[in-house]
CSV table of C-alpha atoms in Angstrom, one decimal:
chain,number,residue,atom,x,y,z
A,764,UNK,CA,147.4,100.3,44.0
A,765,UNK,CA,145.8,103.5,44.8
A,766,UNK,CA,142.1,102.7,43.4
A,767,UNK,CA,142.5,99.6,46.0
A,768,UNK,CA,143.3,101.3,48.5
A,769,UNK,CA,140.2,103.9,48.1
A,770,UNK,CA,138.1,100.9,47.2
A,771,UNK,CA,138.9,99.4,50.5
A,772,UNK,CA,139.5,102.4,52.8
A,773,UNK,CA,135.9,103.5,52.9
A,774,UNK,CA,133.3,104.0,55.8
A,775,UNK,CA,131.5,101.1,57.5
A,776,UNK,CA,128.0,102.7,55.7
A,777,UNK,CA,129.8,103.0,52.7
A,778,UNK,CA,131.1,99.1,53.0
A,779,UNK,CA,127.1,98.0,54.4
A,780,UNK,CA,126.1,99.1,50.9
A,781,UNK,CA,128.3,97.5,49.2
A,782,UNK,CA,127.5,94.1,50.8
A,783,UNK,CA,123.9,94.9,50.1
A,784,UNK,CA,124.8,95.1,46.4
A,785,UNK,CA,126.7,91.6,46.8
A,786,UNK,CA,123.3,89.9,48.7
A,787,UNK,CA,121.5,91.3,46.1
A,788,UNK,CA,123.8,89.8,43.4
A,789,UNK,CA,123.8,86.5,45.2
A,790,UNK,CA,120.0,86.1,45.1
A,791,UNK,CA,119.7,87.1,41.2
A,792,UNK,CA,122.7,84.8,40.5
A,793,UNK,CA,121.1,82.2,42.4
A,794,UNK,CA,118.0,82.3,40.6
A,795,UNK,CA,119.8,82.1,37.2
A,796,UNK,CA,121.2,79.3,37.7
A,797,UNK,CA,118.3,78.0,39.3
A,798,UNK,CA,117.0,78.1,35.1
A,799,UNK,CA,119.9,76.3,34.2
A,800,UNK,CA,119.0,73.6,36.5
A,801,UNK,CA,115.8,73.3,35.5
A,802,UNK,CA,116.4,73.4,32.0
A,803,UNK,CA,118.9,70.7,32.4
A,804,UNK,CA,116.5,68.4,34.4
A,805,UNK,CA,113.6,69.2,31.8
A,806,UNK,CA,115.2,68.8,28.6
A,807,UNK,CA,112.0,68.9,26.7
A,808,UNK,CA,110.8,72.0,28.4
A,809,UNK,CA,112.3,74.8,26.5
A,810,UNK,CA,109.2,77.1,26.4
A,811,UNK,CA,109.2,77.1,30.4
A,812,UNK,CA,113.0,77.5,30.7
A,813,UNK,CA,112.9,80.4,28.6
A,814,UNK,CA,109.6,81.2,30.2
A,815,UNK,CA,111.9,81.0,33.8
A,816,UNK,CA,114.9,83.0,32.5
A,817,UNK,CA,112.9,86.3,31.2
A,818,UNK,CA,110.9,86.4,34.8
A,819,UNK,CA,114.6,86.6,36.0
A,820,UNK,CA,114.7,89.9,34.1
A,821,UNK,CA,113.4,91.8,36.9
A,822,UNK,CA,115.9,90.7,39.9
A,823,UNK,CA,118.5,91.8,37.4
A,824,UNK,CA,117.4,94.9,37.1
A,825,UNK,CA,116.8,95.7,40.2
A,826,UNK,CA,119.9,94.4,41.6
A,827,UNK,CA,121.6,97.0,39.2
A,828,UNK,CA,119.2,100.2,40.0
A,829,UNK,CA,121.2,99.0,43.7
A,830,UNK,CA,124.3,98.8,42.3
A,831,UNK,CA,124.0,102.1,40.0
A,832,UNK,CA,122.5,104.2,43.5
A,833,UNK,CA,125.4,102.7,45.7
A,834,UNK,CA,128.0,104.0,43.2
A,835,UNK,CA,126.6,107.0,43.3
A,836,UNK,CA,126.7,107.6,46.6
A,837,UNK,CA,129.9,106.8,47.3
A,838,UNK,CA,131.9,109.5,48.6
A,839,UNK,CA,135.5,108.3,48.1
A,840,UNK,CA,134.6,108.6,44.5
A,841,UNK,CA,133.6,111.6,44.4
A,842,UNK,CA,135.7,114.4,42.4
A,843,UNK,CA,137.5,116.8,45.0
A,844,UNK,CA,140.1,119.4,44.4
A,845,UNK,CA,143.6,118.5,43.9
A,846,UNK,CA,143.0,114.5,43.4
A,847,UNK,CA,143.9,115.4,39.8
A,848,UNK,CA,147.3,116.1,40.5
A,849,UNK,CA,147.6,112.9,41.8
A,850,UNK,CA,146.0,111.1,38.6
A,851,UNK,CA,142.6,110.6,39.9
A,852,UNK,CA,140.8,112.8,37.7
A,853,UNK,CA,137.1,112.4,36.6
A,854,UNK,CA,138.0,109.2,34.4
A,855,UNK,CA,139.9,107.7,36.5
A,856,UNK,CA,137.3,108.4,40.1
A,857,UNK,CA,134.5,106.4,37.5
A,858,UNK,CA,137.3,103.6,36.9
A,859,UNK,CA,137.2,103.1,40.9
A,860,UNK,CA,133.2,103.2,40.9
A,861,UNK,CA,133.0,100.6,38.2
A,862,UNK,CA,136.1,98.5,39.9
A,863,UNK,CA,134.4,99.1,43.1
A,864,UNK,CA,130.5,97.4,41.6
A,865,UNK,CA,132.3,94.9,39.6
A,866,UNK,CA,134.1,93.4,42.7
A,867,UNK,CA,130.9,93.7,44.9
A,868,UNK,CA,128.2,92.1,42.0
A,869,UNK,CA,131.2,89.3,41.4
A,870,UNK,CA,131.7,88.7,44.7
A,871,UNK,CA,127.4,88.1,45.2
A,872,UNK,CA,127.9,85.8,42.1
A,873,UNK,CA,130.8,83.6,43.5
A,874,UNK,CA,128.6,83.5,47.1
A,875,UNK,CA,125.5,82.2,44.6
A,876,UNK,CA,127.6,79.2,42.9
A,877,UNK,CA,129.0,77.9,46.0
A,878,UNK,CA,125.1,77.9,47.3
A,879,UNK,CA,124.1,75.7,44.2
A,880,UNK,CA,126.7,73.6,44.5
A,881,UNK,CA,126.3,72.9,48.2
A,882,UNK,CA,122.4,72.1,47.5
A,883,UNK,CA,123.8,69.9,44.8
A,884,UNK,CA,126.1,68.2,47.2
A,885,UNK,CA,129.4,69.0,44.7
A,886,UNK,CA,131.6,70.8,47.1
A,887,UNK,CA,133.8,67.9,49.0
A,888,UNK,CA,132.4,66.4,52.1
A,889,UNK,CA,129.2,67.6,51.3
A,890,UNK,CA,125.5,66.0,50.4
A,891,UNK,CA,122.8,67.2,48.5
A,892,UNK,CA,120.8,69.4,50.4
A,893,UNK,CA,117.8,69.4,47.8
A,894,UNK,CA,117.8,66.4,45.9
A,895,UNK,CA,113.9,66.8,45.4
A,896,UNK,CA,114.1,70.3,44.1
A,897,UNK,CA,113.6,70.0,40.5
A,898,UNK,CA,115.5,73.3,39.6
A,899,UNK,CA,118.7,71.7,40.7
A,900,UNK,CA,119.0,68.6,39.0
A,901,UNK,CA,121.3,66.7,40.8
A,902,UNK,CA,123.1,64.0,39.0
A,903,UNK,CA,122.9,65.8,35.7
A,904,UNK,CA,126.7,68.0,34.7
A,905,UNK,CA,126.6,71.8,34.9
A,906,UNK,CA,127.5,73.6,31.6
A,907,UNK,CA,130.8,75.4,32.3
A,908,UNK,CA,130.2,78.0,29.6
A,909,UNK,CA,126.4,78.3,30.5
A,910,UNK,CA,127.2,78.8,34.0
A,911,UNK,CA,129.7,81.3,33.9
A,912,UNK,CA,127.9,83.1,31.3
A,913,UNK,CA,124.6,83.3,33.7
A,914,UNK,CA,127.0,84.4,36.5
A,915,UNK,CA,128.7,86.8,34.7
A,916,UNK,CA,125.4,88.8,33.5
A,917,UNK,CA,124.9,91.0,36.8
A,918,UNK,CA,128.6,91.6,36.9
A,919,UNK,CA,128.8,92.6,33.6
A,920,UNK,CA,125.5,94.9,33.2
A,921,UNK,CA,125.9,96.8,36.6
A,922,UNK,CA,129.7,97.3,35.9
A,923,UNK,CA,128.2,98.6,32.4
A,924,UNK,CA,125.5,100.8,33.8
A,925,UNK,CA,127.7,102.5,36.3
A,926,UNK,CA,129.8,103.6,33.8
A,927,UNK,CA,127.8,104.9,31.5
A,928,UNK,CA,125.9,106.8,34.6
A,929,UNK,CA,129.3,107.9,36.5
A,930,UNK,CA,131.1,108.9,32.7
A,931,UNK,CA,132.9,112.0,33.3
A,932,UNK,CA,131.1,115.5,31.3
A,933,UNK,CA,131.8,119.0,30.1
A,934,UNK,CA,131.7,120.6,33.2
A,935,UNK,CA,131.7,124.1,31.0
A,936,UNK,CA,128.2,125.3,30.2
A,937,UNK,CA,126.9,125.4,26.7
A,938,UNK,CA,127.0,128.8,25.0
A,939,UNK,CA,124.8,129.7,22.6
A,940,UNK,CA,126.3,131.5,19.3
A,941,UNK,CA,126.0,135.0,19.7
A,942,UNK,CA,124.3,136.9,16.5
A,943,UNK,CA,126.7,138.8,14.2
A,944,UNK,CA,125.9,142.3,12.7
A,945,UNK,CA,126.8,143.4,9.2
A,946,UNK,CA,127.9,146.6,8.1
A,947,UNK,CA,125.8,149.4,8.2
A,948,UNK,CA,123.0,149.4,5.8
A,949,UNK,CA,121.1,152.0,3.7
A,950,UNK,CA,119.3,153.6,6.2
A,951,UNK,CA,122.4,154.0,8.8
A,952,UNK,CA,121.4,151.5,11.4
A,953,UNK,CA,123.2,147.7,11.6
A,954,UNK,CA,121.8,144.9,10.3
A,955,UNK,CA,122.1,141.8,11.5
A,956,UNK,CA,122.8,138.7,9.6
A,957,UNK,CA,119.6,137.4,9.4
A,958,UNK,CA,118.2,140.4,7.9
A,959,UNK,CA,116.4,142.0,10.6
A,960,UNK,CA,117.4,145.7,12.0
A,961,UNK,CA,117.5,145.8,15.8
A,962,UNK,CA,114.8,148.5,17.9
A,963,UNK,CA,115.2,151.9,18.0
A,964,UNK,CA,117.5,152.7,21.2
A,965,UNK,CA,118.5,149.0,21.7
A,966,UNK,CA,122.6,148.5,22.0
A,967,UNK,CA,123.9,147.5,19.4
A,968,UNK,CA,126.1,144.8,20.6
A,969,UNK,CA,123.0,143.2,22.4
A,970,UNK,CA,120.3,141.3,20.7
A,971,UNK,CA,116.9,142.5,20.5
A,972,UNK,CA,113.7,140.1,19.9
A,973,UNK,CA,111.0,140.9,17.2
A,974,UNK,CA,109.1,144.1,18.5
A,975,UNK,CA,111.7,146.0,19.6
A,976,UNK,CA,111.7,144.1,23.4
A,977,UNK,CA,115.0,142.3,24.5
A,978,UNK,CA,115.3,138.7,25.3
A,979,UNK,CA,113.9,137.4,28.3
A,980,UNK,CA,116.5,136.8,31.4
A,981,UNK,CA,117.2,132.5,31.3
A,982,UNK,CA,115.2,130.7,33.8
A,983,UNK,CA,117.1,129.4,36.5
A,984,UNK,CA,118.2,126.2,36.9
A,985,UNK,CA,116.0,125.2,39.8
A,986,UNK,CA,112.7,126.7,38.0
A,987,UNK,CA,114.1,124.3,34.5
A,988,UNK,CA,114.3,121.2,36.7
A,989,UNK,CA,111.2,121.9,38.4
A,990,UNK,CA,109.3,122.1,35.1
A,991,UNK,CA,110.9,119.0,34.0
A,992,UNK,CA,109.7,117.1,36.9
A,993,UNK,CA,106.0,118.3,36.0
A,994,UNK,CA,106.1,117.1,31.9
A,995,UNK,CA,106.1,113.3,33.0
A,996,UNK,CA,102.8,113.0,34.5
A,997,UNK,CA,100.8,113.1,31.4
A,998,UNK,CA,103.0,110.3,29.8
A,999,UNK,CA,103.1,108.7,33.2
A,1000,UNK,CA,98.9,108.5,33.0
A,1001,UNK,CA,99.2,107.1,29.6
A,1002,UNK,CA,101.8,104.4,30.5
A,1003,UNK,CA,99.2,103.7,33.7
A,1004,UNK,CA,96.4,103.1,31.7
A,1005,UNK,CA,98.3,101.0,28.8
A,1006,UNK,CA,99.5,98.8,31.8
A,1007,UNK,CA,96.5,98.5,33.3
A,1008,UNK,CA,94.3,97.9,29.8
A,1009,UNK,CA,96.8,95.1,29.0
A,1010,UNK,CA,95.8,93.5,33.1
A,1011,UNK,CA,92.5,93.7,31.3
A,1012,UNK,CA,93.2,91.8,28.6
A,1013,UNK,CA,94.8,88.9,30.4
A,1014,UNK,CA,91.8,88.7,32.9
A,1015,UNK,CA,89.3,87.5,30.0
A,1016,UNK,CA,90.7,84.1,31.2
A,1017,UNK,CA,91.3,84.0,34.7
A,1018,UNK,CA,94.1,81.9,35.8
A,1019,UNK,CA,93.5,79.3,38.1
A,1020,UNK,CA,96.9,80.6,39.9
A,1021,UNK,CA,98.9,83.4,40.8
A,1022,UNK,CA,101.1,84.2,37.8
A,1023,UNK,CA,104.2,82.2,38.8
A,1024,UNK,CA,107.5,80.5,36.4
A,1025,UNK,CA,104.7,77.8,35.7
A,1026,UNK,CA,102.5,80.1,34.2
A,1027,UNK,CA,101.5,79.8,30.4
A,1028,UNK,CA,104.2,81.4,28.5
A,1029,UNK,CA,101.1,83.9,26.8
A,1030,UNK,CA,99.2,84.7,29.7
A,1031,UNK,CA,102.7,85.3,31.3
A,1032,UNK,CA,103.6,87.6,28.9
A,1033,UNK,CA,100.6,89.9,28.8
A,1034,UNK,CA,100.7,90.3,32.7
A,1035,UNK,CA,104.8,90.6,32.6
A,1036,UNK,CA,104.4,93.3,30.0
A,1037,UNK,CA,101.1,94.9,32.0
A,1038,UNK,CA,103.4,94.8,34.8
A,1039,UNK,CA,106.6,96.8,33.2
A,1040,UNK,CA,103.9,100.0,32.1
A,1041,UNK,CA,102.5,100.2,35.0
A,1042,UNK,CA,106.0,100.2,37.1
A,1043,UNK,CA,107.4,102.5,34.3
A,1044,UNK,CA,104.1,105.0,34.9
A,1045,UNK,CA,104.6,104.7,38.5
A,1046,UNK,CA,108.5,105.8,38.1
A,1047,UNK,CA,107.5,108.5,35.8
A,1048,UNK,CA,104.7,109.8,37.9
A,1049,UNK,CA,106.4,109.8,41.4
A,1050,UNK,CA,108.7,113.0,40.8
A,1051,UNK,CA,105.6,115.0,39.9
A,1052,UNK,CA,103.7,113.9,42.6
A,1053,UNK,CA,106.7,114.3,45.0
A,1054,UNK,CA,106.9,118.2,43.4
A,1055,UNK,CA,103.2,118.4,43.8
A,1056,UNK,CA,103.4,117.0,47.8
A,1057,UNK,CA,105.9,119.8,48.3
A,1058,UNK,CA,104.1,122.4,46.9
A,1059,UNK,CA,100.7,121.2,48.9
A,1060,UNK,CA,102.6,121.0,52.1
A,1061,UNK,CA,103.2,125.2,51.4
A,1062,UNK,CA,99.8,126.1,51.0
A,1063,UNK,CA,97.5,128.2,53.7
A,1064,UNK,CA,100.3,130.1,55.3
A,1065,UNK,CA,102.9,127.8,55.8
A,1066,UNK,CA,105.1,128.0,58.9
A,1067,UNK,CA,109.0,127.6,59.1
A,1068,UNK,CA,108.5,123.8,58.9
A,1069,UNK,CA,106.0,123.4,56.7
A,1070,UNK,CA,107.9,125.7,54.3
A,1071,UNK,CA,111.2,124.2,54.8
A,1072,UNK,CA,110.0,120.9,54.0
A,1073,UNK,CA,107.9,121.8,51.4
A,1074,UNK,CA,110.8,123.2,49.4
A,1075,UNK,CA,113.0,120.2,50.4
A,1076,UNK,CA,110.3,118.1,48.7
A,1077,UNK,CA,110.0,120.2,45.3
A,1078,UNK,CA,113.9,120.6,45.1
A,1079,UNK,CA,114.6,116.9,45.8
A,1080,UNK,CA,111.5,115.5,43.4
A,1081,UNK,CA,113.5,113.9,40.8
A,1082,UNK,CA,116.3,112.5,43.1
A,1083,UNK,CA,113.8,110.5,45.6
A,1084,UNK,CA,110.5,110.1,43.6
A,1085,UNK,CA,111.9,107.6,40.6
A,1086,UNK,CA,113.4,105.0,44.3
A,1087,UNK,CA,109.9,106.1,45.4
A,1088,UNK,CA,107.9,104.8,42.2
A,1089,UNK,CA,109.8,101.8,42.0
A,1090,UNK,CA,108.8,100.9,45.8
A,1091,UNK,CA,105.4,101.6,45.0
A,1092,UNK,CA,105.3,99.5,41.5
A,1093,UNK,CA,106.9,96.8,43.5
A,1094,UNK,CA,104.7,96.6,46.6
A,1095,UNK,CA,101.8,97.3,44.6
A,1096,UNK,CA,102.5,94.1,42.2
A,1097,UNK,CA,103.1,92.0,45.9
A,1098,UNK,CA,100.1,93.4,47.2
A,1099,UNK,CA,98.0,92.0,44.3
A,1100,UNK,CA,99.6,88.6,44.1
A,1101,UNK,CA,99.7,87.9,47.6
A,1102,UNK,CA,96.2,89.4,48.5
A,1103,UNK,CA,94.1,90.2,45.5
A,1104,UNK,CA,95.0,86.8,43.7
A,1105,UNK,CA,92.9,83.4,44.5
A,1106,UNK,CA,96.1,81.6,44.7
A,1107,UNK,CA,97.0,79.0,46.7
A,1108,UNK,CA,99.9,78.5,49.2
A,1109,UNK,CA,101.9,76.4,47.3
A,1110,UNK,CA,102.0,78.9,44.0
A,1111,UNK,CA,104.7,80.7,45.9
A,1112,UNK,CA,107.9,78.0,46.3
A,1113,UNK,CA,111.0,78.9,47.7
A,1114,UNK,CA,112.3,80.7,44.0
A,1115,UNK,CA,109.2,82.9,44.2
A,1116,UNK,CA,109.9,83.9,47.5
A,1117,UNK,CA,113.7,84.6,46.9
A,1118,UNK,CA,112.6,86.5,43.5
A,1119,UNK,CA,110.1,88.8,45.9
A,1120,UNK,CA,112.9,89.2,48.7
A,1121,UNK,CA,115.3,90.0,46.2
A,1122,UNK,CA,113.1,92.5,44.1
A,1123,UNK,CA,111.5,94.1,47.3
A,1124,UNK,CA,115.0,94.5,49.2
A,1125,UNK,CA,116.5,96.1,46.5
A,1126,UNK,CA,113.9,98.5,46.1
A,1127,UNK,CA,114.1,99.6,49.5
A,1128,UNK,CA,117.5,99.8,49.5
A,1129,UNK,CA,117.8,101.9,46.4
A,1130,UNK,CA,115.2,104.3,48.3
A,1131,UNK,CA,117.7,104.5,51.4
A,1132,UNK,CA,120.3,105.1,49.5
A,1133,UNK,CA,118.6,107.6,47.3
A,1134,UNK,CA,117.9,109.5,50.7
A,1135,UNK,CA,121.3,109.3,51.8
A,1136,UNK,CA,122.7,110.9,48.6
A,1137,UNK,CA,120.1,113.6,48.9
A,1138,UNK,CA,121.3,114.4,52.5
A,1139,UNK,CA,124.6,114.8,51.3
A,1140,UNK,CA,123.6,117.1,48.8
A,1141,UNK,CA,122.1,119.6,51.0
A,1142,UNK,CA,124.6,119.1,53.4
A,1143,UNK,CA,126.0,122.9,52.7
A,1144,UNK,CA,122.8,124.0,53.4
A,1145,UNK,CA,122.1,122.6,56.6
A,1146,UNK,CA,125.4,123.4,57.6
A,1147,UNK,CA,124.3,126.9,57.1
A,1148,UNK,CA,120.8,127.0,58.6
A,1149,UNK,CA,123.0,125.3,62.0
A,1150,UNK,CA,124.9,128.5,62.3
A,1151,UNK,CA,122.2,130.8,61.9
A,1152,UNK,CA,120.6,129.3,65.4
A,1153,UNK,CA,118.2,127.1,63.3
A,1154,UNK,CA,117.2,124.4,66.2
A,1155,UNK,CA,117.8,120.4,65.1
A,1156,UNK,CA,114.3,120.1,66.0
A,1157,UNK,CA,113.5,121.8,63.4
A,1158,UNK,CA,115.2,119.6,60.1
A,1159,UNK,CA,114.4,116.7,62.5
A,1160,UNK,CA,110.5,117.6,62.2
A,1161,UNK,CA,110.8,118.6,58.8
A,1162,UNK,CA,112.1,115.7,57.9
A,1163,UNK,CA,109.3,113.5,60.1
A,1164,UNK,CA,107.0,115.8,57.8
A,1165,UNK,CA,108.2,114.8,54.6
A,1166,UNK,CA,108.4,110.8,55.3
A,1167,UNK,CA,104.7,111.4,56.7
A,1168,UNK,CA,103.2,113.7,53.8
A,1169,UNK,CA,104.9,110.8,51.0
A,1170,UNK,CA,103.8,108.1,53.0
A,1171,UNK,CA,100.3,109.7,52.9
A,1172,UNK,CA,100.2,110.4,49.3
A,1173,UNK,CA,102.1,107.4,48.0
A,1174,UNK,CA,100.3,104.2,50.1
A,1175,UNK,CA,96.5,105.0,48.9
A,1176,UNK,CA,97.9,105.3,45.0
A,1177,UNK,CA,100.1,102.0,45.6
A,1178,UNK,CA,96.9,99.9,47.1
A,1179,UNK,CA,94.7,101.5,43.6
A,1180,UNK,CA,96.8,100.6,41.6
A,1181,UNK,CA,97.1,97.7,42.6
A,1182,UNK,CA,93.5,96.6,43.2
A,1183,UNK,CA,92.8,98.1,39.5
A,1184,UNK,CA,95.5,95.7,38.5
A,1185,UNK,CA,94.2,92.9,40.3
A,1186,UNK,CA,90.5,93.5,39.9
A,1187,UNK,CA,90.3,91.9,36.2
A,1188,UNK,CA,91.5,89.0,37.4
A,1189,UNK,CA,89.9,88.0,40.1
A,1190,UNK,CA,86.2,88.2,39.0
C-alpha cells in the first residue's frame, strides 16, 4: 500500500512524464499491432510482415530510453535517509520504479488496443473507422495470444530495463589488497612478498614503486570520468564511417522510394543496419564533443560565465551528450528521408508518420528529461553559489550559453551526417 501511495503521490512534472512514457507506449503498441493486422490481411506476405515488425524495433527502443530516463528522474524513488527503517530500502525504492514504468508502459498499451479496436469497429456501438486501411484487416479475428504478446513487449522490456538500470549497488568503495612484507631478510631490510625490497628511507608500512619513488596520489573521480568521456570518440569515428560505408553500399541501386515497410526486405536491411552505426557513433561521440564544447567555451580568458558554463558542460558530458546523440541520429535520419530522398508524398502513410512522431518525441523527451535530472544533481551547488550573492542572471545566462554553444556545434554535424548518408542515394 505504501509503494502505491508513493507511486501516486508525486508532483504534476513527475506525473507529465509519466503520461509521456504511456503516449509513447500507446504509439509503439499501436504500431505493433498494426503488423499483426497486416499479416493477418496478407497471409502470403510473411517476408513484408516480418519486414514491418523489425522496423518496429526502433519505436520500442526508444519508448524504453523514455521510460529508463523518467525512472530515473523520479524523485520519490530516490534513496533518502531513514526510508529504510520504514522498509523502503534500495531494493525495495527500484521495486516502486519498475511498478511505477510497468503501470505507465501498460497503461499506453491498453490506450493502443482500444484504438485498434475502435478503427476496427469491435467495441459496441461503434463502426469501422478504417475499413480501407490494409493494416487493420477488418473482418478477419485477432489472435488473442499474438495480441497480447505484441502488447505485452514494451511493458515487459522497459519494466526489465529499469531494473536492471535502477538495481541497488555496493555503495562501499573497492579497496585494493594492500602488499604484505615478510620477515626480515639477509641484508636487514623487509621484503615484500613479491620479492622486491622497498627504497632506502621509504616506510615500511607504505608501498614504494620500482625506483625507489612512491605511488602516485589516485586521480580523482571527476578527472577518471572526464577521461572516460574522451576514449569514445575514436570508436565513435569508426562506427560513423562503418554506418556510413554500408549507406554506400545500399546506394549502388537507388531506390525508387524513400525506405519505408514496403521496402525490399535487402535493401531494407543494409540501410536499417547503416542506420543503427551511425546512431550508435553519434551516441558515442556526443559526450566527447559535449566535453570538448565545454572545454572550448573556457579558452581566451574566460569570464565568470563563460567559465561556469564551460565546467557545467565538461562535468555534465556523459549525462546530456548520449539524449543529445540520439536527437541528432534521429533528426539527421528525418532530415535525409524527408529532404535528401526523391520520394514521393505518398511513401510516408499515416504508420510512417506515427513511427517518426513516436521516435522523434521520445527523443526529445529523453533529452528534457536528461536536463531535468542534471539540474537536480547540481542542485547543492547552485544552492551554494545563491548564497554567496551569485546573481540568477548569471546561471540563467550560463545556461542560455550552453543551449547556444551545443546547438552550435551539434546542428552542422547532424545536417553532415546526414547529407553524407543521403548523398549515395540520391545520385
Amino acid at each position: 500500500m505504501l509503494d502505491l501511495r508513493l507511486t501516486r503521490a508525486a508532483r504534476p512534472a513527475v506525473q507529465l512524464r509519466r503520461l509521456l512514457v504511456a503516449a509513447a507506449s500507446a504509439g509503439t503498441g499501436f504500431l505493433l499491432l498494426s503488423c499483426l493486422g497486416y499479416a493477418l490481411h496478407h497471409p502470403g506476405a510473411a517476408g513484408a510482415g516480418a519486414l514491418r515488425l523489425a522496423w518496429c524495433a526502433v519505436p520500442v527502443t526508444a519508448t524504453v530510453y523514455l521510460a529508463l530516463a523518467v525512472a530515473r528522474t523520479d524523485p520519490g524513488t530516490r534513496p533518502r535517509p531513514g526510508l529504510s527503517a520504514l522498509g523502503l530500502g534500495p531494493a525495495r525504492l527500484t521495486a516502486i520504479s519498475c511498478l511505477a514504468t510497468a503501470l505507465a508502459t501498460t497503461l499506453g498499451s491498453l490506450l493502443a488496443l482500444l484504438l485498434f479496436l475502435r478503427l476496427r469497429g469491435e467495441l459496441p456501438g461503434m463502426r469501422s473507422a478504417g475499413a480501407r486501411a490494409a493494416f487493420l484487416a477488418v473482418g478477419e479475428p485477432l489472435p488473442l495470444p499474438a495480441t497480447l504478446t505484441l502488447l505485452a513487449v514494451v511493458p515487459a522490456v522497459a519494466t526489465a530495463a529499469v531494473a536492471v538500470a535502477l538495481r541497488p549497488r555496493d555503495p562501499r568503495p573497492v579497496r585494493r589488497p594492500q602488499r604484505r612484507y615478510l620477515p626480515f631478510g639477509r641484508s636487514g631490510a623487509p621484503v615484500r612478498a613479491d620479492g622486491t625490497v622497498p627504497a632506502p628511507g621509504h616506510p615500511e608500512g607504505a608501498p614504494a614503486a620500482p625506483g625507489g619513488t612512491a605511488d602516485p596520489e589516485p586521480a580523482p573521480a571527476a578527472t577518471l570520468a572526464e577521461r572516460a568521456v574522451l576514449p569514445g570518440l575514436p570508436w565513435a569515428v569508426a562506427l560513423l564511417a562503418a554506418g556510413l560505408t554500408a549507406h554506400a553500399y545500399a546506394g549502388r541501386t537507388p531506390p525508387a522510394h524513400a525506405p519505408t515497410f514496403a521496402t525490399l526486405p535487402g535493401e531494407a536491411g543494409t540501410i536499417l543496419l547503416g542506420w543503427a552505426l551511425t546512431a550508435v557513433g553519434l551516441v558515442l561521440a556526443a559526450p566527447g564533443l559535449t566535453h570538448l564544447c565545454g572545454r572550448l567555451l573556457q579558452c581566451a580568458r574566460p569570464g565568470a560565465l563563460r567559465l561556469l558554463a564551460g565546467r557545467i558542460l565538461m562535468t555534465e558530458a556523459a549525462r546530456i551528450g548520449r539524449p543529445l546523440g540520439v536527437v541528432c541520429a534521429v533528426f539527421a535520419a528525418g532530415y535525409a528521408m524527408t529532404t535528401l530522398y526523391d520520394a514521393p508524398a505518398r511513401a510516408f502513410g499515416p504508420l510512417s508518420a506515427l513511427g517518426a512522431l513516436v521516435v522523434a518525441g521520445c527523443a526529445v523527451a529523453t533529452l528534457l528529461t536528461s536536463a531535468v535530472q542534471a539540474r537536480q544533481g547540481r542542485a547543492e551547488t547552485t544552492d551554494a553559489l545563491l548564497r554567496l550573492g551569485a546573481p540568477t542572471t548569471v546561471l540563467r545566462g550560463a545556461a542560455a550559453l550552453r543551449a547556444f554553444a551545443l546547438l552550435v556545434l551539434f546542428t552542422p554535424l547532424t545536417l553532415a551526417v546526414a547529407a553524407l548518408a543521403a548523398l549515395p542515394l540520391t545520385r
